[in-house]
CSV table of C-alpha atoms in Angstrom, one decimal:
chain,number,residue,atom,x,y,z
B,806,UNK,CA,92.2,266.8,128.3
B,807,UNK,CA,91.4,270.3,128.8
B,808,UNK,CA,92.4,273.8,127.0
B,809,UNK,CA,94.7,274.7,129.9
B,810,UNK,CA,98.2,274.7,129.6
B,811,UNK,CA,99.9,271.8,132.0
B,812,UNK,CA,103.3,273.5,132.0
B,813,UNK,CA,105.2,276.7,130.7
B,814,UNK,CA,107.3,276.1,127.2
B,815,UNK,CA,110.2,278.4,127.2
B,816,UNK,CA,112.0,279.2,124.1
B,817,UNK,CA,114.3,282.0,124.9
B,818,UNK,CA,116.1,283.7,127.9
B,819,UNK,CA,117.9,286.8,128.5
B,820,UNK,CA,121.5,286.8,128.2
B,821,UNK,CA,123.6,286.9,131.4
B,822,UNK,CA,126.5,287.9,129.4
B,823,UNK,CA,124.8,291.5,128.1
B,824,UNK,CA,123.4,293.5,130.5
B,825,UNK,CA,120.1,295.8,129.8
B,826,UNK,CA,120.5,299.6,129.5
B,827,UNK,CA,118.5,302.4,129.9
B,828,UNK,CA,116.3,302.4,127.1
B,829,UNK,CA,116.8,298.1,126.5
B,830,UNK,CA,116.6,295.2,128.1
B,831,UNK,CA,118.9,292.2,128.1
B,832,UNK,CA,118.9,290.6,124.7
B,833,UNK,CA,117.3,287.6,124.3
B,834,UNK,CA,118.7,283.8,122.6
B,835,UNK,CA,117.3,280.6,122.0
B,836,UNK,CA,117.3,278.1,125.6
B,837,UNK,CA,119.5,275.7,123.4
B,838,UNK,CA,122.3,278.0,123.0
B,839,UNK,CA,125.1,276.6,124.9
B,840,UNK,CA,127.2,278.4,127.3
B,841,UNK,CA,125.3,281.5,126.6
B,842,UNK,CA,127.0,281.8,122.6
B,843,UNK,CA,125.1,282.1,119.3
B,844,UNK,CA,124.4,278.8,117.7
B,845,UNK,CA,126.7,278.9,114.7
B,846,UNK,CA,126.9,276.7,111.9
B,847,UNK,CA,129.7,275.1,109.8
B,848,UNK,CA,130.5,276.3,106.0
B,849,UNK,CA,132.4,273.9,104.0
B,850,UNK,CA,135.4,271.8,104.6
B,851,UNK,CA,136.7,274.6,106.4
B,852,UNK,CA,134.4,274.6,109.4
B,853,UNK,CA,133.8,278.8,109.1
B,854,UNK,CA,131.0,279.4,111.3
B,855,UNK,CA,127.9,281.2,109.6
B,856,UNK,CA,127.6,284.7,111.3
B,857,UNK,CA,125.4,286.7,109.0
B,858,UNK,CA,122.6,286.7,107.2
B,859,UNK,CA,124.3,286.7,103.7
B,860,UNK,CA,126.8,284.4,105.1
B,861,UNK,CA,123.8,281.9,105.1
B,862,UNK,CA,121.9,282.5,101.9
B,863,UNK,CA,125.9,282.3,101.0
B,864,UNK,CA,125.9,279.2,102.0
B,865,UNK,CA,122.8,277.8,100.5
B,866,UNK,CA,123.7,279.1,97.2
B,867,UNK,CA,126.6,277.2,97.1
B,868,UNK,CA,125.1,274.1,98.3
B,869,UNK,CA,121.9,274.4,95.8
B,870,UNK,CA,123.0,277.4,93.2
B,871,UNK,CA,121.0,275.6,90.5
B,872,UNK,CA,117.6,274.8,92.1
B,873,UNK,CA,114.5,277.0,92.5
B,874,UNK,CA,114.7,279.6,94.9
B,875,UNK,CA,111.8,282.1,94.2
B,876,UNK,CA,109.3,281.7,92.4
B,877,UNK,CA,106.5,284.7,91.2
B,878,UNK,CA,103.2,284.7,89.7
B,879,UNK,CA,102.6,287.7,87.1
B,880,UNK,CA,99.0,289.1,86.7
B,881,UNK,CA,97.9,288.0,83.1
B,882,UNK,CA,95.8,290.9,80.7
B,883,UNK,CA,92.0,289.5,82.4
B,884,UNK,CA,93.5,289.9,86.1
B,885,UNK,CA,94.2,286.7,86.6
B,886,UNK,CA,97.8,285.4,87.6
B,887,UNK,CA,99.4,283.2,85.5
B,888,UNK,CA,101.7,280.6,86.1
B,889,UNK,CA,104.8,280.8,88.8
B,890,UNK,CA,108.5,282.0,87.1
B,891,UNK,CA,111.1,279.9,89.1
B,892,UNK,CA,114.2,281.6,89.7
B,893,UNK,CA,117.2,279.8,91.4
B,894,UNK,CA,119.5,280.4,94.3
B,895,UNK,CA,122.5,281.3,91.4
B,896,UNK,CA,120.4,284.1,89.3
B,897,UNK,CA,118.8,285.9,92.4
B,898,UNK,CA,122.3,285.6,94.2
B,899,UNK,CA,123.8,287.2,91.0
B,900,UNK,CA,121.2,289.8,90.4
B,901,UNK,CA,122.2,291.0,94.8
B,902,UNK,CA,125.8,290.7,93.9
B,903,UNK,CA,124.8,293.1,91.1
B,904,UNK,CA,122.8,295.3,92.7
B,905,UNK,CA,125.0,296.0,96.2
B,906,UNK,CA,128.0,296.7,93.9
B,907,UNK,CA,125.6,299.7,91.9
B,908,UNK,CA,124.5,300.7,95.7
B,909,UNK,CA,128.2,301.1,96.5
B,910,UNK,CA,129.0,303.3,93.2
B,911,UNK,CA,126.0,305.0,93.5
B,912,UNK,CA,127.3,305.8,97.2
B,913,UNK,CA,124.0,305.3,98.0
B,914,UNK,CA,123.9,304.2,101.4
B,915,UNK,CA,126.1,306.8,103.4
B,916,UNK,CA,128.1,305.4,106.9
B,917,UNK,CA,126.3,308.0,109.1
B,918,UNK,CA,126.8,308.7,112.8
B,919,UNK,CA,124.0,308.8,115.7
B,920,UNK,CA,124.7,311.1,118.9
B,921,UNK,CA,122.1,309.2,120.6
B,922,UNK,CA,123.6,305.8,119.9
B,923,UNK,CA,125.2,303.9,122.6
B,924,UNK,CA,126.0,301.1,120.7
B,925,UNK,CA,127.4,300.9,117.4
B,926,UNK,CA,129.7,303.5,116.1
B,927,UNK,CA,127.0,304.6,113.1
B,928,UNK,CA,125.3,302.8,110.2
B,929,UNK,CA,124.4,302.6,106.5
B,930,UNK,CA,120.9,302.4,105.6
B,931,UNK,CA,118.4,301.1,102.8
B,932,UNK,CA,115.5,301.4,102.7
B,933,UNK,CA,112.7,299.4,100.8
B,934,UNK,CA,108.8,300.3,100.2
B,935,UNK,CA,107.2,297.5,99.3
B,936,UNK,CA,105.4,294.5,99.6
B,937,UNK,CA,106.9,291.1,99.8
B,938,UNK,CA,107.8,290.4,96.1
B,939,UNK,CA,111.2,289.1,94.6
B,940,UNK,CA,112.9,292.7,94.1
B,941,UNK,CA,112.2,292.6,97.9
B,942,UNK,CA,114.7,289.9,99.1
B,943,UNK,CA,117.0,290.9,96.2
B,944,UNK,CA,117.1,294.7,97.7
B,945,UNK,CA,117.7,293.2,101.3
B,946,UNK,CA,120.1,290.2,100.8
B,947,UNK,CA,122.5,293.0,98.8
B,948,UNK,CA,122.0,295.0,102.4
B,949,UNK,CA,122.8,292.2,104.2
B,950,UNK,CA,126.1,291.6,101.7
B,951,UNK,CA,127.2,294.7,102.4
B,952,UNK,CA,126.4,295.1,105.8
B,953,UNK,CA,123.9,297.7,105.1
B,954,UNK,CA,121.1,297.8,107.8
B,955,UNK,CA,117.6,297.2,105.6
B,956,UNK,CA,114.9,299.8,107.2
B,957,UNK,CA,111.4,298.7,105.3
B,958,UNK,CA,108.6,300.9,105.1
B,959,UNK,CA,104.9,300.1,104.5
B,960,UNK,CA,102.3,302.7,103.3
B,961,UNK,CA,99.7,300.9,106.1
B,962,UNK,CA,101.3,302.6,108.3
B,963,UNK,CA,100.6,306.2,107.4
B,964,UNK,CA,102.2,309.4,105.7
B,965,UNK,CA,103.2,310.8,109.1
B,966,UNK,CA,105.1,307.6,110.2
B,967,UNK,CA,107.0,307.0,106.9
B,968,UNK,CA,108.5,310.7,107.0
B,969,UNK,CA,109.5,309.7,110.6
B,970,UNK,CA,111.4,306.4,109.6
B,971,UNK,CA,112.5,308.4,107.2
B,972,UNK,CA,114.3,311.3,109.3
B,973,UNK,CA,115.2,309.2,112.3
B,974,UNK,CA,117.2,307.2,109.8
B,975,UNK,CA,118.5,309.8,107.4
B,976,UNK,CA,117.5,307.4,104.3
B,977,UNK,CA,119.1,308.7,102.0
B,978,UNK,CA,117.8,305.9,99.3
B,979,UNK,CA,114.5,304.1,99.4
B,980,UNK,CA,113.9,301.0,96.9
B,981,UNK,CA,110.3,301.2,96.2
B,982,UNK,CA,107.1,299.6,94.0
B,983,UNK,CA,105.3,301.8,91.4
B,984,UNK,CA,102.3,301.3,93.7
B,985,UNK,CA,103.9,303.1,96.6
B,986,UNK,CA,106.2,305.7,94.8
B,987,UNK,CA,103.5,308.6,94.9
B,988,UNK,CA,103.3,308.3,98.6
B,989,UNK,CA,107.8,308.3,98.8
B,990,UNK,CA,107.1,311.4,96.4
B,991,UNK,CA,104.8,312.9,98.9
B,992,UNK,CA,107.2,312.5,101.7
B,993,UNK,CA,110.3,314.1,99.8
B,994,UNK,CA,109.5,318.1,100.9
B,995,UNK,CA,109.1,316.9,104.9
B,996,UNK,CA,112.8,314.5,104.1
B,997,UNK,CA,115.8,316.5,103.1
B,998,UNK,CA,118.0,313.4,103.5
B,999,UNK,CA,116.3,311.3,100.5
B,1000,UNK,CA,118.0,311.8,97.3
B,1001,UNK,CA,117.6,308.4,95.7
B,1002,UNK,CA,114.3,306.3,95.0
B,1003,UNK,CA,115.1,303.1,93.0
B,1004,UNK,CA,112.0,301.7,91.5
B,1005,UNK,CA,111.4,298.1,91.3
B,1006,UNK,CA,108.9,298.6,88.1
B,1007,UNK,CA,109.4,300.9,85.2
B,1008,UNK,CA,108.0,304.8,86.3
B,1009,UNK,CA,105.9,306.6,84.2
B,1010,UNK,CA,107.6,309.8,82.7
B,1011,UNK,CA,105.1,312.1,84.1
B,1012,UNK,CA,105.6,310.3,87.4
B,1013,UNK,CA,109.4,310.4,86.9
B,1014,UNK,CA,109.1,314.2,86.1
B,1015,UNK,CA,107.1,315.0,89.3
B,1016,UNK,CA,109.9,313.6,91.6
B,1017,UNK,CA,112.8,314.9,90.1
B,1018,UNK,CA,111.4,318.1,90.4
B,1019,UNK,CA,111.6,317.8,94.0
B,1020,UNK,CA,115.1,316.9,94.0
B,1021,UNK,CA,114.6,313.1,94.3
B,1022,UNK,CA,116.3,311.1,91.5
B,1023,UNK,CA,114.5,308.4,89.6
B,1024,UNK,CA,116.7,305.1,88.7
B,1025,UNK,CA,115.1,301.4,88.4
B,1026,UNK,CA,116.6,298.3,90.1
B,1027,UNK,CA,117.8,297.0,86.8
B,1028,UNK,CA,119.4,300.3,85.9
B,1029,UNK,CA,121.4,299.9,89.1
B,1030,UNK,CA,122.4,296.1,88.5
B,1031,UNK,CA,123.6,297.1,85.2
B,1032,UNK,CA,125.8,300.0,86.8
B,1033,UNK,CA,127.0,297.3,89.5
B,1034,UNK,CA,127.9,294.4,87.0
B,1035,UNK,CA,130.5,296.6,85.4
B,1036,UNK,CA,132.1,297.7,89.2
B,1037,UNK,CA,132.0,294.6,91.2
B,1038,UNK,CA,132.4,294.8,94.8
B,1039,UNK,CA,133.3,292.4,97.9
B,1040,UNK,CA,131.2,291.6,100.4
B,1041,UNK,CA,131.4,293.2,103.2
């Protein structure tokens, strides 16, 4: 017995199918992917292979719709949290069904193009500032739905690198906590592309005031699941 290790363990190699470019390297898969495909999964009687994200929570909705899914702890009046609210696969599923269909009506995440992109013929943002909460995954599993690419932003780390994630993605909307919306409010002058802030908590009017008056509009998550319940969408 010892602390050394007695042999390598190897969970992933680089594709021989792809090959690296000048700013990336080869991509990398699991070592139990055979022949060098994605591991895919089968969805019902059908056999339809699971491809995204969505696809899979997709999945497991249908499979478990009525059992707890997430489950959150609110802070009582002394500071202390109370209990855990369970909420199942079915009601968060329906509240990002909801919510991608306002995103869409709100046109609120843009198809924009990239000179410098080699890859992909341009994407659609969405951003989300926040810690990991339930409005979280609801905000990025109606991404996912719609094939938006989720860009999440953390006030740890900095002012100057959340105006940068900011331009280099041309966000034009940014789902945000009430604890981090002074610091999206402070990077609105330095981000002409953000137009949008959609606020997981309910915004004070004098906070609501203040970023209007910069020219960035002031909805809440609920306000846009309302909008999307009445213009539902297909996923994407």
């Amino acid at each position: 017995m010892g602390v050394g290790q007695t042999r390598p363990i190897v969970y992933a190699k680089p594709s021989e199918e792809d090959p690296a470019g000048p700013q990336h390297t080869r991509p990398y898969r699991s070592v139990h992917c055979r022949d060098g495909e994605l591991a895919s999964h089968p969805c019902g009687p059908d056999g339809t292979p699971l491809r995204t994200s969505w696809e899979w929570f997709a999945a497991a909705r249908e499979r478990h719709g009525s059992q707890h899914f997430t489950g959150s702890r609110m802070k009582k009046g002394d500071g202390s949290l109370g209990e855990f609210a369970w909420r199942t696969y079915d009601e968060v599923g329906k509240d990002a069904d909801s919510f991608a269909a306002g995103l869409v009506s709100l046109e609120a995440c843009p198809f924009l193009s990239f000179d410098d992109e080699q890859r992909a013929s341009g994407f659609s943002f969405l951003g989300i500032f926040s810690r990991n909460r339930e409005e979280w995954l609801v905000a990025a599993l109606a991404g996912y739905r719609q094939a938006f690419s989720v860009v999440p932003l953390y006030e740890i780390l900095g002012p100057d690198t959340v105006r940068f994630v900011i331009n280099q993605t041309r966000l034009k909307t940014v789902c945000v906590e009430g604890n981090s919306l002074n610091a999206l409010i402070a990077a609105k002058p330095d981000c002409p592309s953000l137009e949008l802030a959609i606020l997981f908590d309910v915004p004070s009017e004098e906070t609501k005031k203040k970023a209007e008056e910069l020219g960035l509009r002031i909805m809440t998550m609920s306000e846009v699941i309302a909008i999307g319940a009445k213009n539902p969408v297909r996923p994407v």
